[in-house]
PDB file of C-alpha atoms in Angstrom:
ATOM      1  CA  GLY D   1     -19.579   9.208  -5.337  1.00  0.00           C
ATOM      2  CA  VAL D   2     -22.541   8.718  -3.529  1.00  0.00           C
ATOM      3  CA  ILE D   3     -23.958  10.433  -0.286  1.00  0.00           C
ATOM      4  CA  GLU D   4     -26.504   8.769   1.291  1.00  0.00           C
ATOM      5  CA  ALA D   5     -28.914  10.224   3.650  1.00  0.00           C
ATOM      6  CA  ALA D   6     -31.504   8.223   6.173  1.00  0.00           C
ATOM      7  CA  SER D   7     -34.235   8.757   8.621  1.00  0.00           C
ATOM      8  CA  ARG D   8     -35.396   6.763  11.333  1.00  0.00           C
ATOM      9  CA  SER D   9     -39.271   7.470  10.193  1.00  0.00           C
ATOM     10  CA  PRO D  10     -40.679   7.342   6.590  1.00  0.00           C
ATOM     11  CA  ARG D  11     -40.507  11.160   5.330  1.00  0.00           C
ATOM     12  CA  ARG D  12     -39.561  13.052   2.729  1.00  0.00           C
ATOM     13  CA  PHE D  13     -36.903  15.434   2.698  1.00  0.00           C
ATOM     14  CA  ALA D  14     -37.545  19.197   2.502  1.00  0.00           C
ATOM     15  CA  ARG D  15     -36.088  21.302  -0.274  1.00  0.00           C
ATOM     16  CA  ASP D  16     -33.318  23.201   2.280  1.00  0.00           C
ATOM     17  CA  GLU D  17     -32.505  19.636   3.452  1.00  0.00           C
ATOM     18  CA  LEU D  18     -31.449  18.523  -0.123  1.00  0.00           C
ATOM     19  CA  THR D  19     -29.811  21.599  -0.651  1.00  0.00           C
ATOM     20  CA  PHE D  20     -27.682  21.158   2.434  1.00  0.00           C
ATOM     21  CA  LEU D  21     -27.192  17.492   1.301  1.00  0.00           C
ATOM     22  CA  GLN D  22     -26.081  18.508  -1.958  1.00  0.00           C
ATOM     23  CA  SER D  23     -23.635  21.211  -0.719  1.00  0.00           C
ATOM     24  CA  VAL D  24     -21.682  18.589   1.658  1.00  0.00           C
ATOM     25  CA  ALA D  25     -21.658  16.210  -1.154  1.00  0.00           C
ATOM     26  CA  GLU D  26     -19.915  18.971  -3.538  1.00  0.00           C
ATOM     27  CA  LEU D  27     -17.478  19.889  -0.400  1.00  0.00           C
ATOM     28  CA  LEU D  28     -16.724  16.252  -0.060  1.00  0.00           C
ATOM     29  CA  ALA D  29     -16.355  15.879  -3.654  1.00  0.00           C
ATOM     30  CA  ALA D  30     -13.676  19.167  -3.704  1.00  0.00           C
ATOM     31  CA  ALA D  31     -12.188  18.106  -0.794  1.00  0.00           C
ATOM     32  CA  LEU D  32     -11.252  14.044  -2.597  1.00  0.00           C
ATOM     33  CA  ALA D  33     -10.477  16.024  -5.611  1.00  0.00           C
ATOM     34  CA  ARG D  34      -7.991  18.464  -4.122  1.00  0.00           C
ATOM     35  CA  SER D  35      -6.317  15.354  -2.178  1.00  0.00           C
ATOM     36  CA  LEU D  36      -5.744  13.334  -4.972  1.00  0.00           C
ATOM     37  CA  VAL D  37      -4.013  16.374  -7.020  1.00  0.00           C
ATOM     38  CA  GLU D  38      -2.089  16.976  -4.003  1.00  0.00           C
ATOM     39  CA  ALA D  39      -0.705  13.487  -3.893  1.00  0.00           C
ATOM     40  CA  GLN D  40       0.167  13.617  -7.352  1.00  0.00           C
ATOM     41  CA  VAL D  41       2.022  16.909  -7.271  1.00  0.00           C
ATOM     42  CA  ARG D  42       3.814  14.972  -4.213  1.00  0.00           C
ATOM     43  CA  HIS D  43       4.457  11.860  -6.343  1.00  0.00           C
ATOM     44  CA  GLN D  44       5.525  14.305  -9.138  1.00  0.00           C
ATOM     45  CA  ALA D  45       8.190  16.043  -7.015  1.00  0.00           C
ATOM     46  CA  LEU D  46       9.747  13.119  -5.477  1.00  0.00           C
ATOM     47  CA  HIS D  47       9.708  11.099  -8.894  1.00  0.00           C
ATOM     48  CA  ASP D  48      11.452  11.137 -12.112  1.00  0.00           C
ATOM     49  CA  ALA D  49       8.519  11.868 -14.774  1.00  0.00           C
ATOM     50  CA  LEU D  50      10.511   9.823 -17.588  1.00  0.00           C
ATOM     51  CA  THR D  51      11.291   6.680 -15.409  1.00  0.00           C
ATOM     52  CA  GLY D  52       8.991   6.563 -12.387  1.00  0.00           C
ATOM     53  CA  LEU D  53      11.909   6.045 -10.185  1.00  0.00           C
ATOM     54  CA  PRO D  54      12.577   7.902  -6.874  1.00  0.00           C
ATOM     55  CA  THR D  55      14.559  11.456  -7.465  1.00  0.00           C
ATOM     56  CA  ARG D  56      17.803  12.121  -5.832  1.00  0.00           C
ATOM     57  CA  GLY D  57      15.869  14.093  -2.912  1.00  0.00           C
ATOM     58  CA  LEU D  58      13.591  10.882  -2.122  1.00  0.00           C
ATOM     59  CA  PHE D  59      16.545   8.664  -2.909  1.00  0.00           C
ATOM     60  CA  ARG D  60      18.663  10.757  -0.321  1.00  0.00           C
ATOM     61  CA  ASP D  61      15.674  10.455   2.686  1.00  0.00           C
ATOM     62  CA  LEU D  62      15.553   6.541   2.038  1.00  0.00           C
ATOM     63  CA  LEU D  63      19.378   6.642   2.501  1.00  0.00           C
ATOM     64  CA  ALA D  64      19.116   8.714   5.627  1.00  0.00           C
ATOM     65  CA  GLN D  65      16.594   6.031   6.840  1.00  0.00           C
ATOM     66  CA  ALA D  66      18.947   3.216   5.880  1.00  0.00           C
ATOM     67  CA  LEU D  67      21.849   4.898   7.599  1.00  0.00           C
ATOM     68  CA  ALA D  68      20.107   5.429  10.842  1.00  0.00           C
ATOM     69  CA  ARG D  69      19.064   1.267  10.119  1.00  0.00           C
ATOM     70  CA  SER D  70      22.597   0.311   9.505  1.00  0.00           C
ATOM     71  CA  ARG D  71      24.303   2.148  12.402  1.00  0.00           C
ATOM     72  CA  ARG D  72      21.362   0.799  14.856  1.00  0.00           C
ATOM     73  CA  ASN D  73      21.317  -3.164  13.702  1.00  0.00           C
ATOM     74  CA  HIS D  74      24.981  -3.370  12.729  1.00  0.00           C
ATOM     75  CA  THR D  75      24.454  -3.980   9.189  1.00  0.00           C
ATOM     76  CA  THR D  76      26.206  -3.510   5.916  1.00  0.00           C
ATOM     77  CA  LEU D  77      24.800  -0.611   3.705  1.00  0.00           C
ATOM     78  CA  LEU D  78      25.937  -0.178   0.152  1.00  0.00           C
ATOM     79  CA  VAL D  79      25.594   2.512  -2.362  1.00  0.00           C
ATOM     80  CA  LEU D  80      25.966   1.728  -6.196  1.00  0.00           C
ATOM     81  CA  PHE D  81      26.531   4.541  -8.626  1.00  0.00           C
ATOM     82  CA  ALA D  82      26.161   3.571 -12.177  1.00  0.00           C
ATOM     83  CA  ASP D  83      26.677   5.459 -15.094  1.00  0.00           C
ATOM     84  CA  LEU D  84      25.739   4.389 -18.833  1.00  0.00           C
ATOM     85  CA  ASP D  85      28.603   4.509 -21.150  1.00  0.00           C
ATOM     86  CA  GLY D  86      27.737   5.158 -24.650  1.00  0.00           C
ATOM     87  CA  PHE D  87      24.641   6.762 -23.803  1.00  0.00           C
ATOM     88  CA  LYS D  88      25.704  10.091 -25.539  1.00  0.00           C
ATOM     89  CA  GLN D  89      25.978   8.372 -28.860  1.00  0.00           C
ATOM     90  CA  VAL D  90      22.368   7.040 -28.588  1.00  0.00           C
ATOM     91  CA  ASN D  91      21.237  10.780 -28.076  1.00  0.00           C
ATOM     92  CA  ASP D  92      23.473  12.262 -30.782  1.00  0.00           C
ATOM     93  CA  SER D  93      22.668   9.660 -33.258  1.00  0.00           C
ATOM     94  CA  LEU D  94      19.198   8.616 -32.980  1.00  0.00           C
ATOM     95  CA  GLY D  95      17.600  11.710 -31.081  1.00  0.00           C
ATOM     96  CA  HIS D  96      16.276  12.279 -27.243  1.00  0.00           C
ATOM     97  CA  HIS D  97      13.173   9.940 -27.888  1.00  0.00           C
ATOM     98  CA  ALA D  98      15.557   6.996 -28.505  1.00  0.00           C
ATOM     99  CA  GLY D  99      17.594   7.855 -25.358  1.00  0.00           C
ATOM    100  CA  ASP D 100      14.283   8.645 -23.176  1.00  0.00           C
ATOM    101  CA  GLU D 101      13.402   4.757 -24.554  1.00  0.00           C
ATOM    102  CA  VAL D 102      16.567   3.656 -23.126  1.00  0.00           C
ATOM    103  CA  LEU D 103      16.692   5.394 -20.237  1.00  0.00           C
ATOM    104  CA  VAL D 104      13.267   3.635 -19.508  1.00  0.00           C
ATOM    105  CA  GLY D 105      14.146   0.130 -20.314  1.00  0.00           C
ATOM    106  CA  VAL D 106      17.353   0.742 -18.029  1.00  0.00           C
ATOM    107  CA  ALA D 107      15.162   1.442 -15.057  1.00  0.00           C
ATOM    108  CA  GLY D 108      12.947  -1.914 -15.951  1.00  0.00           C
ATOM    109  CA  ARG D 109      15.839  -4.130 -16.240  1.00  0.00           C
ATOM    110  CA  LEU D 110      17.455  -2.727 -12.881  1.00  0.00           C
ATOM    111  CA  THR D 111      14.206  -2.575 -10.968  1.00  0.00           C
ATOM    112  CA  GLY D 112      14.015  -6.369 -12.415  1.00  0.00           C
ATOM    113  CA  VAL D 113      17.464  -7.521 -11.035  1.00  0.00           C
ATOM    114  CA  LEU D 114      17.146  -5.903  -7.716  1.00  0.00           C
ATOM    115  CA  ARG D 115      15.798  -7.349  -4.322  1.00  0.00           C
ATOM    116  CA  SER D 116      12.626  -5.955  -3.260  1.00  0.00           C
ATOM    117  CA  SER D 117      14.411  -4.239  -0.121  1.00  0.00           C
ATOM    118  CA  ASP D 118      16.908  -2.349  -2.403  1.00  0.00           C
ATOM    119  CA  SER D 119      16.096   0.984  -3.854  1.00  0.00           C
ATOM    120  CA  LEU D 120      16.860   2.756  -7.333  1.00  0.00           C
ATOM    121  CA  ALA D 121      16.613   6.263  -8.304  1.00  0.00           C
ATOM    122  CA  ARG D 122      17.503   8.059 -11.161  1.00  0.00           C
ATOM    123  CA  LEU D 123      19.992  10.583 -10.697  1.00  0.00           C
ATOM    124  CA  GLY D 124      19.553  12.694 -13.859  1.00  0.00           C
ATOM    125  CA  GLY D 125      20.761  11.896 -17.370  1.00  0.00           C
ATOM    126  CA  ASP D 126      22.272   8.681 -17.688  1.00  0.00           C
ATOM    127  CA  GLU D 127      22.977   8.478 -13.937  1.00  0.00           C
ATOM    128  CA  PHE D 128      21.327   5.989 -11.561  1.00  0.00           C
ATOM    129  CA  LEU D 129      21.607   5.330  -7.824  1.00  0.00           C
ATOM    130  CA  MET D 130      21.355   1.730  -6.059  1.00  0.00           C
ATOM    131  CA  LEU D 131      20.434   1.366  -2.503  1.00  0.00           C
ATOM    132  CA  LEU D 132      21.451  -1.865  -1.124  1.00  0.00           C
ATOM    133  CA  GLU D 133      20.831  -3.257   2.639  1.00  0.00           C
ATOM    134  CA  GLU D 134      22.195  -6.185   4.481  1.00  0.00           C
ATOM    135  CA  VAL D 135      24.650  -7.003   2.114  1.00  0.00           C
ATOM    136  CA  GLU D 136      26.171  -9.839   3.341  1.00  0.00           C
ATOM    137  CA  GLY D 137      30.237  -9.797   2.286  1.00  0.00           C
ATOM    138  CA  ASP D 138      31.720  -9.323  -0.954  1.00  0.00           C
ATOM    139  CA  GLN D 139      30.473 -12.425  -2.785  1.00  0.00           C
ATOM    140  CA  GLU D 140      27.004 -11.304  -2.010  1.00  0.00           C
ATOM    141  CA  LEU D 141      28.162  -7.466  -3.577  1.00  0.00           C
ATOM    142  CA  GLY D 142      29.828  -9.186  -6.603  1.00  0.00           C
ATOM    143  CA  ARG D 143      26.594 -11.180  -7.222  1.00  0.00           C
ATOM    144  CA  ALA D 144      24.517  -7.912  -7.112  1.00  0.00           C
ATOM    145  CA  ILE D 145      26.887  -5.840  -9.164  1.00  0.00           C
ATOM    146  CA  ALA D 146      27.337  -8.939 -11.980  1.00  0.00           C
ATOM    147  CA  ARG D 147      22.959  -8.768 -12.122  1.00  0.00           C
ATOM    148  CA  VAL D 148      23.396  -4.716 -12.683  1.00  0.00           C
ATOM    149  CA  ARG D 149      26.227  -5.375 -15.245  1.00  0.00           C
ATOM    150  CA  GLU D 150      24.170  -8.175 -16.895  1.00  0.00           C
ATOM    151  CA  ALA D 151      21.188  -6.072 -16.715  1.00  0.00           C
ATOM    152  CA  ILE D 152      22.508  -3.479 -19.095  1.00  0.00           C
ATOM    153  CA  THR D 153      25.404  -5.432 -21.216  1.00  0.00           C
ATOM    154  CA  ASP D 154      23.763  -8.807 -21.847  1.00  0.00           C
ATOM    155  CA  THR D 155      20.904  -8.076 -24.107  1.00  0.00           C
ATOM    156  CA  PRO D 156      20.837  -5.181 -26.574  1.00  0.00           C
ATOM    157  CA  PHE D 157      17.920  -2.406 -26.257  1.00  0.00           C
ATOM    158  CA  VAL D 158      16.224  -2.076 -29.412  1.00  0.00           C
ATOM    159  CA  ILE D 159      15.263   1.017 -30.305  1.00  0.00           C
ATOM    160  CA  ASP D 160      13.306   1.770 -33.628  1.00  0.00           C
ATOM    161  CA  GLY D 161      14.178  -1.596 -34.977  1.00  0.00           C
ATOM    162  CA  HIS D 162      18.377  -0.583 -34.020  1.00  0.00           C
ATOM    163  CA  PRO D 163      20.006  -2.687 -31.464  1.00  0.00           C
ATOM    164  CA  LEU D 164      22.192  -0.766 -29.131  1.00  0.00           C
ATOM    165  CA  ALA D 165      24.661  -2.283 -27.190  1.00  0.00           C
ATOM    166  CA  LEU D 166      25.586  -0.462 -23.708  1.00  0.00           C
ATOM    167  CA  ASP D 167      27.990  -0.673 -21.023  1.00  0.00           C
ATOM    168  CA  VAL D 168      27.650   0.182 -17.434  1.00  0.00           C
ATOM    169  CA  THR D 169      30.445   1.938 -14.989  1.00  0.00           C
ATOM    170  CA  ILE D 170      29.367   1.380 -11.309  1.00  0.00           C
ATOM    171  CA  GLY D 171      31.024   2.735  -8.423  1.00  0.00           C
ATOM    172  CA  VAL D 172      30.578   1.401  -4.776  1.00  0.00           C
ATOM    173  CA  ALA D 173      30.747   2.953  -1.491  1.00  0.00           C
ATOM    174  CA  ARG D 174      30.240   0.993   1.707  1.00  0.00           C
ATOM    175  CA  ALA D 175      28.887   2.888   4.309  1.00  0.00           C
ATOM    176  CA  ASP D 176      30.869   3.399   7.549  1.00  0.00           C
ATOM    177  CA  GLU D 177      31.404   6.073  10.771  1.00  0.00           C
ATOM    178  CA  SER D 178      32.953   8.559   7.832  1.00  0.00           C
ATOM    179  CA  HIS D 179      29.477   8.955   6.066  1.00  0.00           C
ATOM    180  CA  ARG D 180      27.808  11.216   8.425  1.00  0.00           C
ATOM    181  CA  SER D 181      25.140  12.223   5.606  1.00  0.00           C
ATOM    182  CA  PRO D 182      23.498  10.643   2.889  1.00  0.00           C
ATOM    183  CA  GLU D 183      25.186  12.857   0.521  1.00  0.00           C
ATOM    184  CA  ASP D 184      28.767  11.903   1.703  1.00  0.00           C
ATOM    185  CA  LEU D 185      28.155   8.172   0.130  1.00  0.00           C
ATOM    186  CA  ILE D 186      26.850   9.285  -2.776  1.00  0.00           C
ATOM    187  CA  ARG D 187      29.617  11.324  -3.725  1.00  0.00           C
ATOM    188  CA  ASP D 188      32.045   8.406  -2.626  1.00  0.00           C
ATOM    189  CA  ALA D 189      30.110   6.581  -4.802  1.00  0.00           C
ATOM    190  CA  ASP D 190      30.387   8.872  -7.448  1.00  0.00           C
ATOM    191  CA  ALA D 191      33.978   9.024  -6.989  1.00  0.00           C
ATOM    192  CA  ALA D 192      34.463   5.115  -6.855  1.00  0.00           C
ATOM    193  CA  MET D 193      32.567   5.405 -10.236  1.00  0.00           C
ATOM    194  CA  TYR D 194      35.427   7.510 -11.603  1.00  0.00           C
TER     195      TYR D 194
END
């Protein structure tokens, strides 16, 4: 960066003034660098390192806010819990590198089929959470589930030249008065998946 000092009248800055300005510039540079590092640490703490998606903790916070909005506005709120079927065989037969490529691909495909108002998170392993707000009726929910399913099943993933067909199991939980916390809703979506 650049720091500029000016004088109202023409003059030369004294050595001690230049030293002071240099110290101020170095202090500002250190503060900016620290701020960038802190932002990176915050991002890493809240996002999955592999996919860049929010982690369970951030998803829980987003869900808590969405629950409050849903109750205040009397709108529908859904959580989808998705688990990839056949993912273990990918890791076992082609290795964890291939599994990582599949997970990154799944994250990209799911991001592409969700609305901009929806949220997606990687829970861990091959499990993903989706938060859908203001879903109007079962038909819209059915279309959302179909888009998620098709994103995973319609086009095989190609890893190292090998086409991999995966399926997905999806559980859905609709928020109601019994869901006092985000964890209640996540738990119910997980149970619905099974």
